[in-house]
Amino acid sequence: MTSTSKPKAPEKKEQVHRVLLGKKQILVTEDEPLLVQLERAGIHVEYQCREGYCSSCSIKLLWGNVIYPFEPLAWVQSGYLLACCAIVKSDIEIAFFD
Amino acid sequence: MSYSTFNRKHFDSTKEPMFFGENVNVARYDQQKHPIFEKLIEKQLSFFWRPEEVDLSTDRKDFQRLEEHEQHIFLSNLKYQTLLDSVQGRSPNVALLPIVSLPELETWIETWSFSETIHSRSYTHIIRNIVNDPTKIFDDIVTNEEITKRADSVSKYYDRLIEMVNLYNTMGMGTFDVPGKGPIEISMPKLKKALYLTIASVNVLEAIRFYVSFACSFAFAERTLMEGNAKIIKLIARDEALHLTGTQHMLNLMASGKDDPEMAVIAAECQDEVRQIFIEAAEQEKEWATYLFKDGSMIGLNAQILGQYVEYITNVRMQAVGFETCFTTKHNPIPWINAWLVSDNVQVAPQEAEISSYLVGQTDNSLDDSDFDDFDL
Ligand code: FES
Ligand SMILES: [Fe+2]
Ligand SMILES: [Fe+2]
């Protein structure tokens, strides 16, 4: 991705990824955890602590990568993510209860 | 095998299972088999709070102005919570300490149970403030049928485990005739099964049983009533969420077989029973909601909405320990409750929160009147 037309503003490398949720698609960055970005997009996600220790915000991760800048205290089931502290690192697909 | 308060054997505790290995000896935390329990201890210590820090003088006036059926809702919930924390303030210690084999887990159990005693002390603080005769309220906890029904469910697995471990420690393995109870078989698989079911039942207690009561407390506070109580409940809810993570880790570690391969077999065998424990608790909580509202509802809440909330939260909790969900409710019918349950109302990045909450002394400074504004029912 090369941009020659824009003046060279101090480049803030904003990695944008797609989050698929059912028929919806939300764009998120790596700057903040997934939860706040979903909320801003008007999606209700269950939460309690917002700090990674209660597991209330656990969501299914169908595919794609997320990382945790700090290891959450809550147990993360395989195939799930903790929305309050997960940073999205690729396009991902998520799902609530089936 | 009888219990010793200081096991003289030389062994590597990082090779022991969580339970039913060697009795612990040196309380050392420089090496841990499961570092998560050390982290839970630190987090719980950073949460420390005192009930007396919360001013309840306005609650007293509020309470007198509540309608009679609202007073019934408020007091019944207090009684039920008092029951739950009475059990939790002692049972993890009595039931689990004699069989624990890891120092970090032993200390987590003690720290956990200690925090439950703070909850109990806070109920006395609340009750003293709103009524003239606390005895009437406390006495009713042991006689009120709706409460004692629940007392039975929350204590039976603990009691069974304690009884079996007592036999194991005094008599060893075998089948023993216990007067009034008939023969009780003590074997390692039976002990481990009793343990697994106990943790499952405590997990359900921490996960589901408080939440009807929490919802009512916050619904009062939404109307700017009983706000001191709501502050206390917020602090309790923060602790309970951590306790829940503790029991979820224990259950998941057991089921994974990573801690003790034999436990994984037992966990698999107990699937149906654990499912039943979840469902039974959810049904009891729904009944509880009906009992609360028998003489009338309160603004924003009724038995049906609370019932759906119980089903929803049960699904969330089952999923967290790897179980299929069992209720059709897929949405939180009272999403406003989460804004009350969150520990810091200021939305900080989790990274920052992680750091700040490790600072001892960071208790409830973030709780002020602004926490209680702007939430609609
Ligand atoms: S909200 Fe508690 S772990 Fe995410
Ligand atoms: Fe408690
Ligand atoms: Fe608890």
PDB file of N, CA and C and ligand atoms in Angstrom, chain B residues 85 88 115-116 119 123 206 210 236 240 243, ligand 2:
ATOM      1  N   ASP B  85     -22.902 -16.220  52.188  1.00  0.00           N
ATOM      2  CA  ASP B  85     -21.579 -15.861  52.666  1.00  0.00           C
ATOM      3  C   ASP B  85     -21.236 -16.504  54.001  1.00  0.00           C
ATOM      4  N   GLN B  88     -19.844 -19.633  52.665  1.00  0.00           N
ATOM      5  CA  GLN B  88     -18.584 -19.424  51.954  1.00  0.00           C
ATOM      6  C   GLN B  88     -17.453 -18.902  52.842  1.00  0.00           C
ATOM      7  N   SER B 115     -12.220 -13.207  52.218  1.00  0.00           N
ATOM      8  CA  SER B 115     -12.961 -12.109  51.595  1.00  0.00           C
ATOM      9  C   SER B 115     -14.467 -12.321  51.765  1.00  0.00           C
ATOM     10  N   GLU B 116     -14.888 -13.573  51.872  1.00  0.00           N
ATOM     11  CA  GLU B 116     -16.318 -13.839  52.118  1.00  0.00           C
ATOM     12  C   GLU B 116     -16.719 -13.361  53.522  1.00  0.00           C
ATOM     13  N   HIS B 119     -17.762  -9.919  53.363  1.00  0.00           N
ATOM     14  CA  HIS B 119     -19.141  -9.796  52.869  1.00  0.00           C
ATOM     15  C   HIS B 119     -20.130  -9.987  54.020  1.00  0.00           C
ATOM     16  N   TYR B 123     -23.038  -7.332  55.686  1.00  0.00           N
ATOM     17  CA  TYR B 123     -24.487  -7.514  55.874  1.00  0.00           C
ATOM     18  C   TYR B 123     -24.901  -7.049  57.268  1.00  0.00           C
ATOM     19  N   GLU B 206     -21.066 -19.198  43.302  1.00  0.00           N
ATOM     20  CA  GLU B 206     -20.376 -17.936  42.989  1.00  0.00           C
ATOM     21  C   GLU B 206     -20.898 -17.336  41.677  1.00  0.00           C
ATOM     22  N   PHE B 210     -25.890 -15.267  43.454  1.00  0.00           N
ATOM     23  CA  PHE B 210     -25.944 -13.897  43.963  1.00  0.00           C
ATOM     24  C   PHE B 210     -26.682 -12.930  43.034  1.00  0.00           C
ATOM     25  N   ILE B 236     -18.881  -6.287  46.596  1.00  0.00           N
ATOM     26  CA  ILE B 236     -19.061  -7.729  46.751  1.00  0.00           C
ATOM     27  C   ILE B 236     -19.033  -8.407  45.377  1.00  0.00           C
ATOM     28  N   GLU B 240     -16.842 -11.481  44.051  1.00  0.00           N
ATOM     29  CA  GLU B 240     -17.461 -12.737  43.605  1.00  0.00           C
ATOM     30  C   GLU B 240     -16.988 -13.126  42.203  1.00  0.00           C
ATOM     31  N   HIS B 243     -13.762 -14.839  42.685  1.00  0.00           N
ATOM     32  CA  HIS B 243     -13.943 -16.182  43.240  1.00  0.00           C
ATOM     33  C   HIS B 243     -14.393 -17.144  42.149  1.00  0.00           C
TER      34      HIS B 243
HETATM   35 FE    FE C   2     -19.215 -13.501  49.112  1.00  0.00          FE
END
